[in-house]
């Protein structure tokens, strides 16, 4: 009927063709829910993807990544002489029953490492952080005492005006020429075996692209093994006034070194 045909068409009209990645008239960014919309074609040298292609194919970058002799002659792939196989039941509809998932992978690998961080942008319409949170819980590691979901902060430093003038609109939309001090970076929860799950506030699918300063802070914590945020104090049995003071002190601590 006309009504049946009209319903999906109204959906497409109201949702930028269902968060399309390829529609030339798209007004919603399917990779960051509240971010700007812009061209992302790899063959457009003015787009962020086009600039990424040029950078990835530079000889010095290929050398730094140790892929000078890779069978794929250029990026992005795959090219005609390059292929891969999906070994895990992760984004793999053809996985056979019993094939390990990424939950199994993290359950195995995290105890072998000092620090394992699973992170997700909290405005990612492509991979929702709620799904990642649920998957991390399914790993089954015990949550550490006093390290339930709590905010973490990063130092929002200034960037040069020259960077703001030349960067694509989809890179670092919150970057500014003036510093704004410690800012909310997201939430973090810690588990046994050095496993942490954290959200990155305001970021879409590619955290280094949409929140580069927070991403640099995240990488620093991964490399050093340092905590993102102090543990909560034992404030369950205190009076309201004492809790208010303790919360103020906790936030001040969380916004200072060594956490920021």
C-alpha atoms as one frame of an Amber mdcrd trajectory, in Angstrom:
protein
   0.000   0.000   0.000   0.975   3.640  -0.267   1.096   3.856   3.539   3.487
   0.895   3.785   5.724   2.444   1.164   5.575   5.836   2.866   6.750   4.689
   6.319  10.328   3.654   5.355  10.600   6.656   3.073   9.703   9.007   5.923
  12.352   7.257   8.011  14.999   7.775   5.323  13.985  11.408   4.877  14.180
  12.141   8.618  17.434  10.302   9.330  19.778  11.423   6.550  19.011   8.183
   4.678  19.507   6.123   7.813  22.846   7.667   8.817  24.237   6.995   5.363
  28.011   6.955   4.965  27.908   7.403   1.198  24.987   9.716   0.377  26.363
  12.969  -1.009  23.577  15.001   0.658  23.957  13.474   4.145  23.467  15.990
   6.970  24.058  13.615   9.907  27.482  12.195  10.662  27.031   8.451  11.110
  30.275   8.229  13.113  29.647  10.973  15.689  26.077  11.710  16.664  26.506
  15.388  17.554  29.445  16.202  15.286  29.450  18.210  12.064  28.728  16.637
   8.710  31.393  16.810   6.011  32.704  14.886   3.029  34.681  11.801   3.968
  35.571  10.456   0.515  39.054   8.943   0.271  39.433  10.439  -3.207  38.760
  13.997  -2.015  42.146  15.571  -1.121  40.416  18.285   0.922  38.593  15.857
   3.211  40.044  14.312   6.367  39.953  10.861   4.766  41.739  12.205   1.690
  44.459  13.740   3.848  44.729  10.454   5.778  45.318   8.621   2.484  48.100
  11.018   1.516  49.736  10.662   4.923  49.474   6.861   5.115  51.012   6.452
   1.653  54.055   8.621   2.378  57.340   6.726   2.238  58.449   7.883   5.699
  55.132   6.795   7.248  55.327   3.368   5.595  58.865   3.045   6.933  57.799
   4.065  10.447  55.060   1.409  10.340  57.487  -1.185   8.894  55.243  -1.893
   5.903  57.585  -0.897   3.065  57.474  -4.460   1.717  53.826  -5.168   2.474
  51.907  -6.924  -0.324  49.360  -4.086  -0.331  50.968  -1.296  -2.385  48.742
   1.477  -1.054  46.235   2.416   1.632  43.290   1.968   2.040  42.904  -1.642
   0.974  42.364  -4.330   0.258  44.118  -4.397  -3.083  43.920  -7.278  -5.526
  46.807  -9.174  -3.921  45.806  -8.701  -0.299  43.232 -10.508   1.801  42.544
 -11.461   5.389  40.517 -13.972   7.372  38.255 -13.329  10.374  39.426 -15.617
  13.175  36.985 -14.407  15.842  33.225 -14.114  16.166  33.449 -10.342  16.004
  31.649  -8.488  13.192  31.755 -11.877  11.491  28.366 -13.255  10.510  30.006
 -16.385   9.070  31.713 -17.452  12.316  31.096 -21.101  13.091  29.488 -22.102
  16.407  32.061 -22.184  19.182  34.478 -19.752  17.521  35.896 -17.459  20.245
  34.466 -13.954  20.460  36.262 -10.786  21.507  34.902 -11.405  25.009  36.890
 -14.660  25.042  39.903 -12.861  23.586  39.991 -10.227  26.341  39.343 -12.856
  28.990  42.493 -14.623  27.773  44.825 -11.732  26.970  44.158  -9.251  29.812
  45.739 -11.415  32.566  48.921 -11.546  30.467  49.254  -7.748  30.259  49.904
  -4.989  32.757  47.149  -2.750  31.421  44.230  -3.397  29.072  41.897  -0.527
  28.171  38.657  -0.967  26.261  37.218   2.413  25.292  34.271   3.816  23.388
  33.112   7.269  22.351  29.869   8.084  24.141  28.284   9.729  21.069  29.150
   6.935  18.636  25.974   5.981  16.719  27.873   3.218  14.910  29.081   1.199
  17.939  27.169   2.177  21.070  29.156   2.379  24.288  26.331   0.511  26.041
  27.060  -2.567  23.939  30.769  -2.337  24.728  30.006  -1.886  28.434  27.833
  -5.010  28.425  30.503  -6.993  26.556  33.192  -5.998  29.070  30.929  -7.065
  31.934  30.502 -10.461  30.228  34.252 -11.025  30.485  33.484 -11.788  34.100
  36.362 -10.119  35.962  35.577  -8.729  39.392  35.163  -4.971  39.670  37.821
  -3.486  41.939  36.670  -2.042  45.267  35.909   1.698  45.133  36.621   1.765
  41.403  33.081   1.739  40.028  32.130   4.154  37.224  33.708   7.506  38.030
  34.701  10.552  35.995  38.168  11.084  34.571  39.610  14.403  33.426  42.202
  15.654  30.947  43.954  18.969  30.487  42.297  20.884  27.625  45.362  22.719
  26.368  45.397  25.415  23.704  46.297  24.635  20.099  47.973  27.020  17.622
  45.778  29.207  15.450  47.601  27.775  12.438  46.256  24.295  13.287  42.706
  25.592  13.641  43.016  27.330  10.279  44.219  24.281   8.362  42.560  21.301
  10.080  39.539  19.575   8.497  36.221  20.240  10.222  35.940  16.589  11.323
  39.249  16.641  13.202  39.092  17.875  16.786  35.868  19.914  16.568  36.301
  20.984  20.216  39.889  22.238  19.798  40.362  25.887  20.754  43.097  28.530
  20.716  42.798  29.065  24.464  43.249  26.579  27.341  40.275  25.579  29.476
  42.028  23.510  32.143  40.865  20.119  33.424  37.773  18.955  31.532  35.542
  15.906  31.836  36.985  13.176  29.643  34.429  10.445  30.295  33.850   7.684
  32.831  36.069   4.776  33.833  35.557   1.504  35.707  38.381  -0.835  36.744
  38.419  -4.628  36.973  40.814  -7.359  38.049  43.766  -8.256  35.808  44.454
  -4.622  34.870  41.319  -4.331  32.710  39.518  -0.974  32.477  36.563   0.190
  30.438  36.150   3.873  29.780  34.001   6.198  27.746  35.323   9.260  25.939
  32.884  12.133  26.342  31.710  13.778  23.144  33.610  11.414  20.874  32.226
   9.465  17.977  33.652   6.292  16.471  37.274   7.414  16.018  38.412   8.840
  19.365  41.800  10.254  18.177  39.973  12.099  15.417  37.074  13.577  17.366
  38.766  14.123  20.773  42.539  14.237  20.109  43.514  15.782  23.457  41.542
  13.203  25.427  42.965  10.468  23.182  46.537  11.579  23.924  45.746  11.462
  27.647  44.292   7.965  27.210  47.388   6.758  25.359  49.655   8.168  28.068
  47.751   6.251  30.748  47.964   3.058  28.715  51.733   3.357  28.240  52.472
   4.247  31.865  49.855   2.064  33.551  48.763   5.046  35.656  45.211   5.384
  36.948  42.726   7.654  35.182  40.948   8.621  38.368  41.340   8.063  42.122
  39.282   5.413  43.879  36.129   6.560  45.610  36.444   6.986  49.379  34.304
   5.013  51.831  31.504   7.563  52.235  28.455   5.316  52.599  28.072   5.799
  56.353  28.777   9.523  56.627  26.340  12.403  57.046  25.304  14.499  54.051
  27.469  17.472  55.000  30.532  15.252  55.371  29.767  13.589  52.030  29.499
  16.975  50.305  32.922  17.970  51.600  34.421  14.579  50.690  33.027  14.787
  47.152  34.497  18.266  46.687  37.894  16.990  47.832  37.639  13.942  45.563
  36.893  16.039  42.472  39.762  18.409  43.259  42.049  15.396  43.579  40.786
  13.849  40.339  41.454  17.101  38.452  45.057  17.357  39.630  48.320  15.445
  39.124  49.006  12.595  38.803  45.584  11.966  37.263  45.543  14.961  34.882
